[in-house]
Short mmCIF file of C-alpha atoms and ligand atoms in Angstrom, two decimals:
data_model
loop_
_atom_site.label_atom_id
_atom_site.label_comp_id
_atom_site.label_asym_id
_atom_site.label_seq_id
_atom_site.Cartn_x
_atom_site.Cartn_y
_atom_site.Cartn_z
CA MET A 1 -13.89 -6.20 71.60
CA ASP A 2 -13.81 -7.90 68.03
CA TRP A 3 -17.25 -7.87 67.33
CA PRO A 4 -18.85 -7.86 64.95
CA ARG A 5 -16.09 -9.15 62.16
CA LEU A 6 -15.61 -7.38 59.56
CA ASP A 7 -15.33 -8.90 56.22
CA PRO A 8 -14.38 -7.77 52.54
CA LEU A 9 -17.44 -9.52 51.07
CA ASP A 10 -19.58 -7.25 53.10
CA GLU A 11 -17.68 -4.26 51.81
CA ASP A 12 -18.13 -5.40 48.33
CA TYR A 13 -22.49 -5.87 49.27
CA LEU A 14 -22.66 -2.69 51.03
CA LEU A 15 -21.29 -0.67 47.85
CA LYS A 16 -23.10 -2.37 45.59
CA ALA A 17 -26.19 -1.87 47.68
CA TYR A 18 -25.11 2.13 48.12
CA ARG A 19 -24.32 2.13 44.40
CA SER A 20 -27.50 0.75 43.27
CA ARG A 21 -29.49 3.23 44.77
CA ARG A 22 -32.45 1.14 45.82
CA TRP A 23 -31.91 1.27 49.24
CA GLY A 24 -35.24 -0.33 50.89
CA THR A 25 -38.90 -0.64 50.31
CA ARG A 26 -38.52 -4.52 49.22
CA SER A 27 -35.34 -4.23 47.30
CA PRO A 28 -33.01 -6.57 45.35
CA PHE A 29 -30.36 -8.19 48.53
CA VAL A 30 -33.59 -7.87 50.62
CA GLU A 31 -35.51 -10.97 48.62
CA GLU A 32 -32.05 -12.80 47.79
CA PHE A 33 -31.34 -12.90 51.81
CA GLU A 34 -34.58 -13.83 52.70
CA ARG A 35 -34.90 -16.65 50.00
CA GLU A 36 -31.43 -17.87 51.28
CA PHE A 37 -31.93 -17.50 54.90
CA ALA A 38 -35.14 -19.28 54.60
CA ARG A 39 -33.52 -22.01 52.60
CA TYR A 40 -30.79 -22.60 55.38
CA HIS A 41 -32.88 -23.19 57.80
CA GLY A 42 -35.45 -25.44 55.68
CA ALA A 43 -38.56 -22.93 55.68
CA LYS A 44 -40.32 -22.23 52.58
CA HIS A 45 -41.47 -18.49 53.02
CA ALA A 46 -39.20 -15.45 55.08
CA VAL A 47 -40.09 -11.92 55.77
CA ALA A 48 -36.90 -9.71 56.79
CA VAL A 49 -38.04 -7.13 59.30
CA THR A 50 -36.74 -4.37 60.91
CA GLY A 51 -36.12 -6.46 64.21
CA GLY A 52 -36.81 -9.79 66.00
CA THR A 53 -39.31 -7.47 68.44
CA ALA A 54 -40.99 -6.24 65.07
CA GLY A 55 -40.97 -9.89 63.59
CA LEU A 56 -42.32 -11.26 66.86
CA MET A 57 -45.13 -8.81 67.19
CA LEU A 58 -46.52 -9.34 63.37
CA ALA A 59 -46.24 -13.13 64.04
CA TYR A 60 -48.31 -13.27 66.95
CA LEU A 61 -50.72 -11.07 65.15
CA ALA A 62 -50.78 -13.30 62.13
CA ALA A 63 -51.05 -16.62 63.94
CA GLY A 64 -54.32 -14.93 65.29
CA VAL A 65 -53.58 -13.54 68.65
CA LYS A 66 -56.29 -11.41 69.81
CA PRO A 67 -57.38 -8.99 73.21
CA GLY A 68 -57.30 -11.21 75.99
CA ASP A 69 -56.01 -14.10 74.23
CA LYS A 70 -53.44 -15.75 76.34
CA VAL A 71 -49.45 -16.64 75.06
CA ALA A 72 -47.66 -18.98 77.18
CA VAL A 73 -43.95 -17.84 77.21
CA PRO A 74 -41.09 -18.44 79.51
CA ALA A 75 -39.91 -16.85 82.86
CA TYR A 76 -36.20 -16.69 81.41
CA THR A 77 -36.24 -14.47 78.59
CA PHE A 78 -36.05 -11.03 77.42
CA ILE A 79 -38.78 -8.98 77.58
CA ALA A 80 -39.63 -8.94 73.76
CA THR A 81 -40.96 -12.26 73.89
CA ALA A 82 -43.96 -11.56 76.46
CA SER A 83 -44.20 -7.75 75.32
CA ALA A 84 -44.75 -8.67 71.87
CA ALA A 85 -47.98 -10.19 72.93
CA VAL A 86 -48.86 -7.33 75.66
CA VAL A 87 -48.78 -4.96 72.44
CA TRP A 88 -51.62 -6.92 71.24
CA ARG A 89 -53.54 -6.58 74.80
CA ALA A 90 -52.89 -10.61 75.09
CA VAL A 91 -51.75 -11.96 78.29
CA PRO A 92 -48.67 -13.45 78.70
CA LEU A 93 -48.39 -16.62 81.06
CA PHE A 94 -45.03 -17.78 82.54
CA VAL A 95 -43.79 -20.91 82.62
CA ASP A 96 -40.77 -22.14 83.94
CA VAL A 97 -37.59 -23.85 82.47
CA ASP A 98 -35.64 -26.67 82.21
CA PRO A 99 -32.57 -26.09 84.88
CA GLN A 100 -30.11 -27.36 82.45
CA THR A 101 -31.05 -25.96 79.05
CA LEU A 102 -33.28 -22.68 80.78
CA ASN A 103 -35.34 -23.08 77.91
CA MET A 104 -39.45 -23.95 78.91
CA ASP A 105 -39.92 -26.67 80.48
CA PRO A 106 -42.72 -28.84 78.35
CA SER A 107 -43.96 -30.58 81.88
CA ASP A 108 -44.72 -26.97 83.31
CA LEU A 109 -46.14 -25.98 79.86
CA ASP A 110 -48.49 -28.73 80.55
CA ARG A 111 -49.64 -27.44 83.87
CA VAL A 112 -49.81 -23.92 82.91
CA VAL A 113 -52.18 -24.67 79.58
CA GLU A 114 -54.16 -27.36 81.86
CA LYS A 115 -54.69 -24.26 84.54
CA HIS A 116 -55.64 -21.83 82.22
CA GLU A 117 -57.27 -23.69 78.98
CA ASP A 118 -57.65 -20.91 76.78
CA VAL A 119 -54.15 -20.43 75.65
CA LYS A 120 -54.16 -19.54 71.73
CA LEU A 121 -50.63 -19.27 71.27
CA VAL A 122 -47.22 -20.93 73.04
CA VAL A 123 -43.82 -19.38 72.39
CA PRO A 124 -40.67 -21.41 73.37
CA VAL A 125 -37.57 -19.62 72.94
CA HIS A 126 -34.38 -21.05 71.72
CA PHE A 127 -32.00 -19.74 74.38
CA ALA A 128 -28.36 -18.84 74.47
CA GLY A 129 -28.71 -20.85 71.05
CA ILE A 130 -29.93 -24.15 72.68
CA PRO A 131 -32.83 -25.68 70.84
CA ALA A 132 -36.15 -25.76 73.23
CA GLU A 133 -37.78 -29.41 73.36
CA MET A 134 -40.06 -28.82 70.04
CA ASP A 135 -41.56 -32.04 69.80
CA GLU A 136 -43.16 -32.46 73.29
CA ILE A 137 -43.99 -28.66 73.14
CA LEU A 138 -45.96 -28.94 69.88
CA LYS A 139 -47.57 -32.16 71.09
CA ILE A 140 -49.06 -30.12 74.24
CA ALA A 141 -49.62 -26.90 72.21
CA ARG A 142 -51.73 -29.60 69.26
CA VAL A 143 -53.64 -30.87 72.00
CA HIS A 144 -54.75 -27.57 73.15
CA ASP A 145 -54.84 -26.00 69.85
CA ALA A 146 -52.37 -23.35 70.32
CA SER A 147 -50.45 -22.04 67.74
CA VAL A 148 -46.17 -22.16 68.22
CA VAL A 149 -44.30 -19.36 67.69
CA GLU A 150 -40.51 -19.82 67.97
CA ASP A 151 -38.54 -17.39 69.01
CA ALA A 152 -35.31 -18.01 67.58
CA ALA A 153 -33.52 -14.37 68.39
CA GLN A 154 -30.57 -16.25 69.58
CA ALA A 155 -30.35 -19.56 67.54
CA HIS A 156 -29.03 -18.87 64.09
CA GLY A 157 -28.15 -22.15 62.10
CA SER A 158 -29.28 -24.10 65.45
CA ALA A 159 -31.06 -27.41 64.86
CA TYR A 160 -33.32 -29.57 66.73
CA ARG A 161 -33.44 -33.83 65.57
CA GLY A 162 -31.46 -32.74 62.56
CA ARG A 163 -33.78 -29.67 61.53
CA ARG A 164 -32.55 -26.34 61.45
CA VAL A 165 -35.19 -24.30 64.20
CA GLY A 166 -37.11 -21.74 62.97
CA ALA A 167 -40.13 -23.66 60.75
CA ILE A 168 -40.45 -26.37 63.30
CA GLY A 169 -43.41 -24.28 64.71
CA ASP A 170 -45.80 -22.52 62.91
CA ALA A 171 -43.24 -20.00 62.38
CA GLY A 172 -40.23 -18.51 64.08
CA VAL A 173 -38.73 -15.34 64.28
CA PHE A 174 -34.66 -14.20 64.11
CA SER A 175 -33.34 -11.25 65.36
CA PHE A 176 -29.88 -9.58 63.80
CA GLN A 177 -29.26 -6.97 66.67
CA LEU A 178 -25.68 -6.06 67.17
CA SER A 179 -24.82 -8.52 69.80
CA LYS A 180 -26.30 -11.67 67.59
CA LEU A 181 -24.61 -14.59 65.78
CA MET A 182 -25.61 -12.28 62.65
CA ALA A 183 -26.00 -8.70 63.45
CA ALA A 184 -26.61 -5.94 61.06
CA GLY A 185 -27.21 -3.21 64.17
CA GLU A 186 -30.74 -4.10 64.10
CA GLY A 187 -32.95 -6.28 61.97
CA GLY A 188 -35.00 -9.35 62.13
CA ILE A 189 -36.71 -12.06 60.18
CA VAL A 190 -40.31 -14.28 59.82
CA LEU A 191 -40.04 -17.93 58.84
CA THR A 192 -42.86 -20.05 58.21
CA ASN A 193 -43.52 -23.24 56.36
CA ARG A 194 -47.17 -21.90 56.20
CA TYR A 195 -48.51 -20.40 52.96
CA ASP A 196 -50.94 -18.04 55.15
CA LEU A 197 -48.72 -16.86 57.68
CA TYR A 198 -46.21 -15.71 55.15
CA GLU A 199 -49.22 -14.20 52.99
CA ALA A 200 -50.31 -12.07 56.82
CA VAL A 201 -46.65 -11.34 58.10
CA TRP A 202 -45.66 -9.84 54.37
CA SER A 203 -48.81 -7.64 54.63
CA LEU A 204 -48.91 -6.87 57.86
CA HIS A 205 -44.89 -5.48 57.45
CA HIS A 206 -45.66 -3.95 53.93
CA VAL A 207 -48.57 -1.55 55.44
CA GLY A 208 -51.43 -4.15 54.67
CA ARG A 209 -50.54 -4.19 50.85
CA ARG A 210 -51.14 -7.47 49.27
CA PHE A 211 -49.09 -9.22 46.79
CA GLU A 212 -49.29 -8.13 43.10
CA GLY A 213 -51.69 -5.25 44.66
CA GLU A 214 -52.04 -1.81 43.85
CA TRP A 215 -49.33 0.65 45.49
CA TYR A 216 -52.28 2.35 47.52
CA GLU A 217 -54.65 -0.80 48.13
CA HIS A 218 -54.40 -1.67 51.67
CA VAL A 219 -56.15 -5.00 52.52
CA ARG A 220 -55.43 -5.02 56.35
CA ILE A 221 -54.18 -2.88 59.05
CA GLY A 222 -50.27 -3.08 58.86
CA TRP A 223 -47.38 -0.69 59.04
CA ASN A 224 -44.03 -0.28 57.83
CA PHE A 225 -41.53 -2.77 59.45
CA ARG A 226 -39.50 -3.57 56.17
CA MET A 227 -35.73 -3.98 56.34
CA THR A 228 -33.20 -1.72 54.34
CA GLU A 229 -31.10 -3.01 51.63
CA PHE A 230 -28.07 -1.87 53.49
CA GLN A 231 -29.02 -4.52 56.44
CA ALA A 232 -29.51 -7.62 53.84
CA ALA A 233 -26.19 -6.73 52.26
CA VAL A 234 -24.41 -7.29 55.32
CA LEU A 235 -26.52 -10.25 56.56
CA LEU A 236 -26.18 -12.09 53.26
CA SER A 237 -22.62 -12.21 53.41
CA GLN A 238 -23.14 -13.08 56.83
CA LEU A 239 -24.81 -16.11 55.81
CA LYS A 240 -22.15 -17.18 53.74
CA ARG A 241 -19.85 -17.74 56.75
CA LEU A 242 -22.12 -19.06 59.10
CA ASP A 243 -21.09 -22.27 59.14
CA ASN A 244 -17.60 -21.12 59.32
CA VAL A 245 -18.25 -19.10 62.60
CA ILE A 246 -20.44 -21.95 64.09
CA SER A 247 -17.59 -24.36 63.40
CA THR A 248 -14.97 -22.14 65.52
CA LEU A 249 -16.83 -21.41 67.97
CA GLU A 250 -17.52 -25.68 68.52
CA ARG A 251 -14.00 -26.17 68.56
CA ASN A 252 -13.23 -23.29 71.26
CA TRP A 253 -16.00 -24.29 73.11
CA ARG A 254 -14.84 -27.63 73.87
CA ILE A 255 -11.54 -26.21 74.88
CA VAL A 256 -13.40 -23.55 77.35
CA VAL A 257 -15.82 -26.02 78.73
CA GLU A 258 -13.42 -28.75 79.26
CA GLY A 259 -11.10 -26.08 81.03
CA LEU A 260 -14.24 -24.66 83.33
CA GLU A 261 -15.35 -28.16 84.21
CA ARG A 262 -12.11 -28.26 86.43
CA VAL A 263 -13.04 -25.39 88.29
CA ASP A 264 -14.22 -25.60 91.39
CA GLY A 265 -17.63 -24.02 92.50
CA VAL A 266 -18.25 -23.61 89.06
CA GLU A 267 -20.93 -25.53 86.71
CA VAL A 268 -20.95 -25.58 83.30
CA PHE A 269 -23.77 -27.52 80.80
CA ARG A 270 -23.13 -30.16 77.87
CA PRO A 271 -26.75 -29.45 75.60
CA PRO A 272 -28.44 -32.84 74.75
CA LYS A 273 -27.34 -35.38 72.14
CA HIS A 274 -30.35 -34.68 69.47
CA VAL A 275 -29.63 -30.89 69.41
CA ASP A 276 -26.69 -29.01 67.31
CA TRP A 277 -26.41 -25.23 68.52
CA ASN A 278 -24.47 -22.76 67.62
CA PHE A 279 -22.81 -21.38 71.16
CA TYR A 280 -24.39 -18.20 71.27
CA PHE A 281 -23.95 -18.21 75.06
CA THR A 282 -21.87 -20.46 77.17
CA TYR A 283 -23.71 -20.88 80.67
CA VAL A 284 -21.47 -20.61 83.67
CA LYS A 285 -23.21 -21.05 86.88
CA LEU A 286 -22.37 -20.48 90.52
CA PRO A 287 -24.38 -22.47 92.42
CA LYS A 288 -23.81 -21.50 95.71
CA ALA A 289 -25.42 -18.34 94.56
CA VAL A 290 -28.62 -20.05 95.11
CA GLU A 291 -27.89 -20.16 98.65
CA TYR A 292 -25.99 -16.76 98.81
CA GLY A 293 -28.78 -14.59 96.28
CA LEU A 294 -27.94 -12.57 93.47
CA GLY A 295 -25.18 -10.56 95.23
CA LEU A 296 -22.46 -13.65 94.87
CA LYS A 297 -23.01 -13.85 91.33
CA LEU A 298 -22.49 -9.89 90.07
CA LYS A 299 -19.59 -10.04 92.22
CA PHE A 300 -18.29 -12.97 90.67
CA VAL A 301 -19.04 -11.22 87.24
CA LYS A 302 -17.52 -8.00 88.51
CA MET A 303 -14.08 -9.91 89.30
CA VAL A 304 -14.25 -11.88 86.02
CA ARG A 305 -14.54 -8.96 83.65
CA GLU A 306 -11.57 -6.80 85.97
CA ARG A 307 -9.84 -9.69 84.32
CA GLY A 308 -10.20 -8.78 80.89
CA VAL A 309 -13.18 -11.55 80.16
CA ASN A 310 -16.40 -10.15 79.21
CA ILE A 311 -18.76 -12.81 80.78
CA LEU A 312 -22.76 -11.01 81.03
CA GLU A 313 -24.84 -11.03 84.42
CA GLY A 314 -27.73 -12.37 82.25
CA TYR A 315 -31.26 -12.16 83.48
CA VAL A 316 -31.28 -10.65 87.35
CA LYS A 317 -35.14 -11.42 87.74
CA PRO A 318 -37.65 -13.78 86.22
CA LEU A 319 -39.79 -11.53 83.76
CA TYR A 320 -42.94 -11.76 85.72
CA LYS A 321 -41.03 -9.40 88.45
CA GLN A 322 -40.29 -6.64 85.66
CA PRO A 323 -42.28 -3.69 86.58
CA ALA A 324 -43.16 -2.99 83.18
CA LEU A 325 -45.97 -5.54 83.68
CA ARG A 326 -47.42 -3.83 86.31
CA ASP A 327 -48.25 -0.53 84.63
CA PRO A 328 -52.10 -0.28 84.58
CA TYR A 329 -51.82 1.00 80.96
CA TRP A 330 -52.04 -2.36 79.68
CA SER A 331 -54.25 -4.50 82.40
CA LEU A 332 -52.64 -7.01 82.81
CA PRO A 333 -53.23 -9.63 85.92
CA SER A 334 -50.33 -7.94 88.04
CA GLU A 335 -51.58 -9.41 91.10
CA PHE A 336 -51.42 -13.34 89.61
CA TYR A 337 -47.72 -12.46 88.83
CA GLY A 338 -47.25 -11.10 91.95
CA LYS A 339 -47.34 -14.30 93.44
CA LEU A 340 -45.97 -16.31 90.73
CA TYR A 341 -42.31 -18.27 92.07
CA LEU A 342 -40.87 -20.41 89.66
CA LYS A 343 -38.10 -22.27 90.88
CA ASN A 344 -35.81 -23.34 88.59
CA THR A 345 -36.12 -19.36 86.70
CA GLU A 346 -35.48 -17.47 90.03
CA GLU A 347 -32.44 -19.93 90.39
CA ALA A 348 -31.21 -19.57 87.37
CA CYS A 349 -31.60 -15.51 87.87
CA ALA A 350 -29.41 -15.71 90.75
CA SER A 351 -26.98 -18.11 89.68
CA VAL A 352 -26.04 -18.20 86.06
CA ALA A 353 -23.75 -15.75 84.32
CA TRP A 354 -23.51 -15.93 80.06
CA LEU A 355 -20.24 -16.27 78.15
CA PRO A 356 -20.89 -14.33 74.85
CA HIS A 357 -19.86 -15.98 71.43
CA TYR A 358 -17.78 -13.22 70.86
CA GLU A 359 -15.58 -14.14 73.86
CA LEU A 360 -15.04 -17.86 72.33
CA LEU A 361 -14.44 -16.31 68.45
CA THR A 362 -10.67 -16.31 68.25
CA GLU A 363 -7.75 -18.12 66.84
CA ASP A 364 -5.68 -17.51 69.84
CA GLU A 365 -5.55 -20.15 72.34
CA ALA A 366 -4.13 -18.17 74.50
CA ARG A 367 -6.93 -16.13 75.05
CA LEU A 368 -9.30 -19.51 75.50
CA GLU A 369 -6.90 -20.08 78.35
CA LYS A 370 -7.25 -16.38 79.81
CA ILE A 371 -11.14 -17.30 79.90
CA VAL A 372 -10.56 -20.20 81.80
CA GLY A 373 -8.02 -18.26 84.19
CA ALA A 374 -10.30 -15.42 84.73
CA VAL A 375 -13.33 -18.17 85.78
CA LYS A 376 -11.29 -19.55 87.91
CA GLU A 377 -9.82 -16.67 89.90
CA ALA A 378 -12.94 -14.88 90.42
CA ALA A 379 -14.27 -18.14 91.50
CA ARG A 380 -11.80 -18.59 94.11
CA GLU A 381 -12.06 -15.11 95.39
CA VAL A 382 -15.95 -15.05 95.76
CA LEU A 383 -16.41 -18.25 96.94
CA SER A 384 -13.36 -18.30 99.44
C1 PLP B 1 -34.80 -14.34 73.59
C2 PLP B 1 -34.90 -13.01 72.61
N1 PLP B 1 -36.38 -12.37 71.97
C3 PLP B 1 -36.74 -11.41 71.40
C4 PLP B 1 -35.50 -10.10 71.34
C5 PLP B 1 -35.72 -9.29 70.07
O1 PLP B 1 -34.93 -8.61 69.17
P1 PLP B 1 -34.51 -7.16 68.94
O2 PLP B 1 -33.62 -6.80 69.57
O3 PLP B 1 -34.20 -7.66 67.40
O4 PLP B 1 -35.99 -6.92 68.44
C6 PLP B 1 -33.82 -10.77 71.60
C7 PLP B 1 -33.01 -10.11 71.68
O5 PLP B 1 -32.78 -8.79 71.82
C8 PLP B 1 -34.09 -11.77 72.52
O6 PLP B 1 -33.07 -12.02 72.79
#
C-alpha cells in the first residue's frame, strides 16, 4: 500500500525540525501549522494536540460539558466521538443517521433532544469526509441552548455550502492518525472562531497554563496534550499539497463510481450538491446484506480483498451495542442502550463497506479498473 505518500518537502521540514533541536513544547512548526491549518479552514484559532480523541475531549470540556450532561452523537461513528464525552462522566445519546450520507440525521436529532431536553452538546461527525447537515443541526442545537462541536476527524478540506468544516459550529476537531488524509502517525487539532474556547482548549492542552502566564502558574486543571515539532513539520508540508491530493481523488472517484454504478447488486452514493468533500471513504453498499445479514458483507469484503483491493468492512455494530458502554465503572444507562434500535445505523453496519482514499490515490487508470473489476466479481460471487 502506497500510504502515506512520501514527499521531498516532508524530508526538508523534518530535517529542519530535527536540526533546530526544538522538538516540542510549543515550537515553531507547531505554531505555523496551527496558523496555516486554521487559515485554510476559515477558522480564527487552532490548537494542535496529540490526537483526534484528545482534541474531542478538550473541546467538549471547554464547551462546558459536566458530569451527567447529555451529549448527542451519531450511532454510526468511531467510539472516540462518544468516549470523549464519557471521560467527563457525561452521557452519550445516540442519534440515527441519514441512510445516504451516514451522517447524523437532523430529524432524528430533533426527536432525541425533544425527548431528553437537557442535551448540552451536539456532535455531528463529517463521516467519510462528507459534511453533515450543519444548518439544520445548528438550528436544532441553538433552540435547545446546546453547543456544537464538529467531529471532523475524517474531513480535512471538506466544505459545507462553501464553508470549510471545522469552525461552522462552536469548535471542530481533526485527526492526523496514520490512515487520515493528512497523516503524522498520530496528531489532532481543534479549530474554533470563539476566543473563549480557544483560550480554554489552549490552556487545557498545556497543563492549565495561561497565555503570557508564568511557567509554573496553572490556572485550571489541564494536561500535556501538545503536538511535537516532527508531527507539525510533516503536517505543514502535507497541507501544502492537500488541494492536489483532493483533486486527484476527485478525478479517480468519478471514474470508479461510474464503473461501480454499473455493477449489479451494489449501490454507491453521490453526495449532495451543496457539499464539497475530500473522498476519504467511498461507500460501497450491498443492499442484499440488509436482508441476509452482516455475514454477506464480510464475505464480500473478503473476496474483494482477495482480489488485491483494500476495501474495509467498516463498522459492524452500532455504537450503542459496543460492550465498552456496559462497563459498570462508567455508570452509563446500559439498559436504555440495550433497548435502542436505530434502523438506518443497523442497516449501514450490516451492508456498507468503505473504499479508502489511498486506494483511489493513483495515477494508474488500470488500477481503477482493477478496483471496479474486483467489486464486480466479488458481488457476482456472493450474490449468486
Ligand atoms: C470519526 C472519528 N472521530 C475521532 C477519531 C479519533 O481520532 P484519533 O485516532 O486521532 O484519536 C477518529 C479516528 O481515528 C474518527 O474516525
